[in-house]
Amino acid sequence: MSAVQTRQVGPEDGGQRLDRWLKRQFPQITQILIEKACRKGEIRVDGGRVKASSRIEAGQTVRIPPLPDTPAAPPTPKTGISPADAEMIQRAVLWKDAHIIALNKPAGLPSQGGSGQGARHVDGLTEALTFGFKERPVLVHRLDKDTSGVLLLARTPRVARRLAEAFRHREARKIYWALVAGVPQPAKGTIRYGLLKTGGRGAGEKMRCIHPAEVDQTEGAKRAMTEFAVLERLAGRAAWMALSPITGRTHQLRAHMAEMGHPIIGDGKYGGSAQENLGDGWGAGIGGAVSRKLHLHARSLRIMHPVTNNLLDLTAPLPDHMEQSWKLFGWNARDVPANPFEDET
């Protein structure tokens, strides 16, 4: 193809990644070519620059630069994943049917590859999650590398589109559990600070909170909203929090809690590491018994099943390091409501 062309995304293709859509349209192109063309701004969606991983919607127009006419060289045969990794990711399955797989993602395992994320990630381990299907399941949303908990994968493109649409329209209720420094006052409320990327990519990415009144005047800032509730407290030293992101911005929960002055324990990027809480800080009355790993866990997810229309209510057990902290403080999941925000929905 020697000329620039534009193509419109069809109704059946909305909600999928740009790179996957392009490969279906032009089987001869490679992932490397797509990513390079996106970086150079040669591939655009509705006139704007995009990433290879960007989601496209029905009706959008994609600008496509000249492409090679010859098919791409056959891919190098994959070595597969190790038996240990296959067993690990299969043990992480919380629930599955013919349409959806739900994982309890381990802390420390990235959802996808990328800058600073390494080669081992959930997306690369889906080969072990086919369970008789020809195609691998695809991620519907993501969790930060060090955040554990409920993560959904779709087993067909149609289900992936429907779930992605449900997340975009905020039709899912996600509740996270976190251990934070100090005890927020008031004990329940909503954080409405916007978020602005301050630089870095992948593991180096960091967000800055912007006052709600300044979001519209701040270039690049996006509105963000988080509901929070204190479930238990350790005197004034630490609190067990329920956090529900109404929007889904990068590092939203971590940045919002830090802005409140109560960073999530183990979050070195946003001020919650043990090293930054010495002396009279939160850790002074606890000692070294609490793990320095991030104490943030996607505890539950409620969403309508896109095929059966039944309510899907998923709950993920705490990771080992958070379970140890909960035992240390004498906290038990049976003593708190599964959804402290239920009276507001």
Coordinates of C-alpha atoms in Angstrom, one line a residue:
M1 CA 0.0 0.0 0.0
S2 CA 1.9 3.1 -1.3
A3 CA -0.5 5.8 -0.2
V4 CA -2.0 7.2 3.0
Q5 CA -5.6 6.0 3.6
T6 CA -8.3 6.3 6.3
R7 CA -10.6 3.7 7.5
Q8 CA -13.6 3.9 9.8
V9 CA -14.0 1.6 12.7
G10 CA -17.0 -0.6 12.2
P11 CA -19.8 -1.2 14.8
E12 CA -18.5 -4.7 15.5
D13 CA -14.9 -3.5 16.1
G14 CA -15.4 -0.9 18.8
G15 CA -13.7 -1.4 22.2
Q16 CA -10.6 -3.3 21.0
R17 CA -7.0 -2.3 21.0
L18 CA -5.7 -0.3 18.0
D19 CA -2.8 -2.7 17.3
R20 CA -5.1 -5.8 17.2
W21 CA -7.6 -4.0 14.9
L22 CA -4.7 -3.0 12.5
K23 CA -3.4 -6.5 12.4
R24 CA -6.8 -7.9 11.4
Q25 CA -7.0 -5.2 8.6
F26 CA -3.4 -5.7 7.4
P27 CA -2.1 -9.1 8.3
Q28 CA 1.3 -8.3 6.8
I29 CA 2.3 -5.6 9.4
T30 CA 4.2 -6.3 12.6
Q31 CA 3.8 -5.0 16.1
I32 CA 7.1 -3.2 15.8
L33 CA 5.9 -1.3 12.7
I34 CA 2.7 -0.3 14.4
E35 CA 4.4 1.0 17.6
K36 CA 7.0 2.9 15.5
A37 CA 4.2 4.5 13.4
C38 CA 2.3 5.5 16.5
R39 CA 5.4 7.1 18.1
K40 CA 6.0 9.1 14.9
G41 CA 2.4 10.2 14.7
E42 CA 1.9 8.5 11.4
I43 CA -1.1 6.5 12.7
R44 CA -3.8 8.7 14.1
V45 CA -7.3 8.3 15.4
D46 CA -9.8 11.1 14.7
G47 CA -6.7 13.2 13.9
G48 CA -5.1 12.7 17.3
R49 CA -1.9 10.9 18.3
V50 CA -2.4 7.4 19.9
K51 CA -0.5 4.5 21.3
A52 CA -0.6 1.0 19.9
S53 CA -2.5 -0.1 23.0
S54 CA -5.2 2.6 22.7
R55 CA -8.8 1.5 22.5
I56 CA -10.8 2.4 19.4
E57 CA -14.5 3.0 19.2
A58 CA -17.1 2.4 16.5
G59 CA -17.3 5.4 14.1
Q60 CA -13.8 6.7 14.7
T61 CA -11.5 7.3 11.7
V62 CA -8.0 5.8 11.6
R63 CA -5.3 7.4 9.5
I64 CA -3.0 4.7 8.1
P65 CA 0.4 5.5 6.5
P66 CA 1.8 3.6 3.5
L67 CA 2.4 0.0 4.5
P68 CA 4.5 -2.9 3.0
D69 CA 2.6 -5.1 0.6
T70 CA 4.5 -8.3 1.5
P71 CA 3.5 -10.4 4.4
A72 CA 5.6 -10.1 7.6
A73 CA 8.2 -12.8 8.2
P74 CA 6.9 -15.8 10.1
P75 CA 7.2 -15.1 13.9
T76 CA 9.9 -16.8 15.8
P77 CA 8.5 -19.9 17.4
K78 CA 7.5 -19.3 21.0
T79 CA 9.2 -21.2 23.7
G80 CA 6.1 -21.1 25.8
I81 CA 5.9 -20.4 29.5
S82 CA 7.4 -22.4 32.3
P83 CA 5.4 -25.1 34.1
A84 CA 5.8 -23.1 37.3
D85 CA 4.4 -19.9 35.8
A86 CA 1.5 -21.9 34.2
E87 CA 0.7 -23.4 37.5
M88 CA 0.9 -20.0 39.3
I89 CA -1.4 -18.2 36.9
Q90 CA -3.9 -21.1 36.9
R91 CA -4.0 -21.1 40.7
A92 CA -4.9 -17.4 40.5
V93 CA -8.2 -18.1 38.7
L94 CA -11.1 -17.1 41.0
W95 CA -13.9 -17.9 38.6
K96 CA -14.5 -18.8 34.9
D97 CA -17.2 -19.7 32.4
A98 CA -17.3 -19.9 28.6
H99 CA -17.1 -16.1 28.4
I100 CA -15.0 -14.6 31.3
I101 CA -12.1 -15.5 33.4
A102 CA -11.5 -13.7 36.7
L103 CA -8.1 -13.8 38.4
N104 CA -6.7 -12.8 41.8
K105 CA -3.7 -11.1 40.3
P106 CA -0.6 -11.6 42.5
A107 CA 1.2 -8.6 43.8
G108 CA 4.4 -7.9 41.8
L109 CA 3.1 -9.3 38.5
P110 CA 2.4 -6.6 35.9
S111 CA -0.9 -6.8 34.0
Q112 CA 0.9 -6.1 30.7
G113 CA 4.4 -5.6 29.3
G114 CA 5.8 -2.1 28.8
S115 CA 8.5 0.3 29.8
G116 CA 10.1 -0.9 33.0
Q117 CA 7.6 -3.8 33.5
G118 CA 9.8 -6.7 32.4
A119 CA 9.0 -9.7 30.3
R120 CA 6.8 -11.6 32.7
H121 CA 3.2 -10.4 33.0
V122 CA -0.4 -11.6 33.0
D123 CA -0.9 -10.8 29.3
G124 CA 2.1 -13.0 28.4
L125 CA 0.8 -15.9 30.6
T126 CA -2.6 -16.1 29.0
E127 CA -1.4 -19.1 27.0
A128 CA -1.9 -21.1 30.1
L129 CA -5.5 -19.8 30.5
T130 CA -7.1 -21.0 27.2
F131 CA -8.8 -24.0 29.0
G132 CA -9.8 -25.6 25.7
F133 CA -10.4 -22.4 23.7
K134 CA -8.3 -21.7 20.5
E135 CA -7.7 -18.1 21.3
R136 CA -6.1 -16.7 24.4
P137 CA -8.3 -14.6 26.7
V138 CA -7.7 -10.8 26.6
L139 CA -7.4 -8.3 29.5
V140 CA -10.4 -6.1 29.9
H141 CA -8.8 -3.7 32.4
R142 CA -5.5 -3.4 34.3
L143 CA -4.1 -3.3 37.8
D144 CA -0.7 -1.7 38.8
K145 CA 2.1 -4.1 39.1
D146 CA 2.2 -4.1 42.9
T147 CA -1.6 -4.1 43.3
S148 CA -3.2 -7.5 43.8
G149 CA -6.8 -8.6 43.3
V150 CA -9.6 -9.1 40.9
L151 CA -8.7 -8.8 37.3
L152 CA -11.0 -9.7 34.4
L153 CA -10.2 -11.4 31.1
A154 CA -12.6 -12.0 28.2
R155 CA -12.5 -15.2 26.3
T156 CA -14.0 -13.8 23.1
P157 CA -13.7 -10.4 21.3
R158 CA -17.5 -9.8 21.6
V159 CA -17.4 -10.2 25.4
A160 CA -14.2 -8.1 25.6
R161 CA -16.0 -5.2 23.8
R162 CA -19.1 -5.5 26.0
L163 CA -17.0 -5.5 29.2
A164 CA -14.9 -2.6 28.1
E165 CA -18.0 -0.7 27.4
A166 CA -19.4 -1.4 30.9
F167 CA -16.1 -0.2 32.5
R168 CA -16.2 3.0 30.3
H169 CA -19.8 3.7 31.3
R170 CA -18.9 3.1 35.0
E171 CA -21.3 0.2 35.3
A172 CA -18.9 -1.8 37.5
R173 CA -18.5 -1.4 41.3
K174 CA -14.8 -1.9 42.2
I175 CA -13.8 -1.9 45.9
Y176 CA -10.2 -1.9 47.0
W177 CA -8.8 -2.5 50.5
A178 CA -5.8 -0.6 51.6
L179 CA -3.7 0.0 54.7
V180 CA -2.8 3.7 55.1
A181 CA -0.7 5.8 57.4
G182 CA -2.8 7.5 60.0
V183 CA -6.6 7.7 60.1
P184 CA -8.4 10.0 57.7
Q185 CA -10.9 12.5 59.0
P186 CA -13.8 12.4 58.1
A187 CA -14.1 8.6 58.2
K188 CA -16.1 8.5 55.0
G189 CA -16.3 10.8 51.9
T190 CA -15.3 11.5 48.3
I191 CA -12.0 12.8 46.9
R192 CA -12.4 14.9 43.8
Y193 CA -8.9 16.0 43.0
G194 CA -7.9 15.8 39.3
L195 CA -4.7 14.1 38.2
L196 CA -1.9 15.3 36.0
K197 CA 1.0 13.1 34.7
T198 CA 4.2 14.7 35.8
G199 CA 6.6 12.6 33.6
G200 CA 8.0 9.2 33.2
R201 CA 6.7 6.1 31.5
G202 CA 5.9 2.6 32.7
A203 CA 7.4 2.0 36.2
G204 CA 8.6 5.6 36.3
E205 CA 5.2 7.2 35.7
K206 CA 3.8 9.4 38.5
M207 CA 0.7 11.6 38.9
R208 CA 0.2 14.9 40.6
C209 CA -3.1 15.9 42.2
I210 CA -4.8 19.1 41.0
H211 CA -7.5 21.0 43.0
P212 CA -10.9 20.4 41.4
A213 CA -11.4 24.1 40.7
E214 CA -8.1 24.2 38.7
V215 CA -8.6 21.0 36.6
D216 CA -10.3 22.7 33.6
Q217 CA -7.5 25.3 33.5
T218 CA -4.7 22.9 33.8
E219 CA -3.5 21.4 30.5
G220 CA -3.4 17.6 30.6
A221 CA -5.2 17.3 33.9
K222 CA -8.2 14.9 34.1
R223 CA -11.0 14.8 36.6
A224 CA -10.9 11.9 39.1
M225 CA -13.2 10.8 41.9
T226 CA -12.6 8.2 44.7
E227 CA -15.0 7.2 47.4
F228 CA -13.4 6.2 50.7
A229 CA -14.4 4.7 54.0
V230 CA -12.5 3.8 57.2
L231 CA -13.3 0.2 58.1
E232 CA -11.0 -0.3 61.1
R233 CA -8.2 1.8 62.8
L234 CA -5.1 1.1 64.8
A235 CA -5.3 3.9 67.3
G236 CA -4.2 6.9 65.3
R237 CA -1.3 5.1 63.6
A238 CA -3.0 3.3 60.6
A239 CA -6.3 2.5 59.1
W240 CA -7.9 -0.2 57.0
M241 CA -9.6 1.6 54.2
A242 CA -12.2 0.7 51.5
L243 CA -11.6 2.7 48.4
S244 CA -13.9 2.8 45.3
P245 CA -12.6 4.5 42.2
I246 CA -15.5 6.2 40.3
T247 CA -13.1 7.1 37.5
G248 CA -10.2 4.9 36.5
R249 CA -7.1 7.1 36.2
T250 CA -3.5 6.0 36.5
H251 CA -2.4 5.6 40.1
Q252 CA -5.7 7.2 41.2
L253 CA -6.1 5.6 44.6
R254 CA -2.4 5.9 45.5
A255 CA -2.2 9.6 44.5
H256 CA -5.5 10.5 46.2
M257 CA -4.6 8.9 49.5
A258 CA -1.3 10.6 49.5
E259 CA -3.0 14.0 48.8
M260 CA -5.1 13.4 51.9
G261 CA -2.0 13.0 53.9
H262 CA -2.5 9.2 54.4
P263 CA -0.4 7.4 51.8
I264 CA -0.8 3.7 51.3
I265 CA 1.7 1.6 53.3
G266 CA 4.5 0.3 51.1
D267 CA 4.0 2.9 48.4
G268 CA 7.5 4.4 48.0
K269 CA 6.4 6.4 45.0
Y270 CA 3.7 8.4 46.9
G271 CA 5.2 8.6 50.3
G272 CA 4.0 5.4 52.0
S273 CA 7.3 3.5 52.3
A274 CA 8.5 2.5 55.8
Q275 CA 11.7 4.4 55.1
E276 CA 9.8 7.7 54.8
N277 CA 7.8 7.1 58.0
L278 CA 10.5 6.9 60.7
G279 CA 10.6 8.6 64.1
D280 CA 7.1 9.7 65.0
G281 CA 5.6 8.4 61.8
W282 CA 3.0 5.7 61.5
G283 CA 5.6 2.9 61.9
A284 CA 7.0 4.1 65.2
G285 CA 4.4 2.2 67.2
I286 CA 4.5 -0.9 65.0
G287 CA 8.1 -1.7 64.5
G288 CA 9.3 -3.7 61.6
A289 CA 6.5 -6.3 61.6
V290 CA 4.6 -4.8 58.6
S291 CA 5.8 -5.8 55.1
R292 CA 7.2 -3.0 53.0
K293 CA 5.2 -4.3 50.0
L294 CA 2.3 -2.1 48.7
H295 CA -0.8 -2.7 50.8
L296 CA -3.4 -2.2 48.1
H297 CA -5.7 -4.9 47.0
A298 CA -8.6 -5.0 44.5
R299 CA -10.9 -6.8 46.9
S300 CA -14.2 -7.1 44.9
L301 CA -15.8 -6.4 41.6
R302 CA -19.5 -6.3 40.8
I303 CA -20.6 -6.2 37.2
M304 CA -23.5 -7.5 35.0
H305 CA -22.4 -10.5 33.0
P306 CA -22.6 -9.4 29.3
V307 CA -24.0 -12.7 28.1
T308 CA -26.2 -14.1 30.9
N309 CA -27.2 -10.7 32.3
N310 CA -26.7 -12.1 35.8
L311 CA -24.9 -10.1 38.5
L312 CA -21.2 -11.2 38.7
D313 CA -20.0 -10.6 42.2
L314 CA -16.3 -11.5 42.6
T315 CA -14.2 -11.4 45.8
A316 CA -10.4 -11.9 46.0
P317 CA -8.6 -13.1 49.2
L318 CA -5.9 -10.9 50.5
P319 CA -2.3 -11.5 49.4
D320 CA 0.0 -13.0 51.9
H321 CA 1.8 -9.8 53.0
M322 CA -1.5 -8.0 53.7
E323 CA -3.0 -11.1 55.4
Q324 CA 0.0 -11.1 57.8
S325 CA -0.6 -7.4 58.5
W326 CA -4.3 -8.0 59.2
K327 CA -3.5 -10.8 61.6
L328 CA -1.0 -8.6 63.3
F329 CA -3.7 -6.0 64.0
G330 CA -6.4 -8.5 64.8
W331 CA -8.6 -7.5 61.8
N332 CA -11.0 -9.9 60.2
A333 CA -13.0 -9.5 57.0
R334 CA -16.1 -10.9 58.7
D335 CA -16.2 -7.8 61.0
V336 CA -16.6 -5.2 58.2
P337 CA -19.3 -4.7 55.4
A338 CA -18.4 -6.1 52.0
N339 CA -19.7 -2.8 50.5
P340 CA -19.6 0.1 52.9
F341 CA -20.9 2.4 50.0
E342 CA -24.0 0.3 49.4
D343 CA -26.4 2.8 51.0
E344 CA -25.2 5.4 48.4
T345 CA -25.8 3.3 45.3

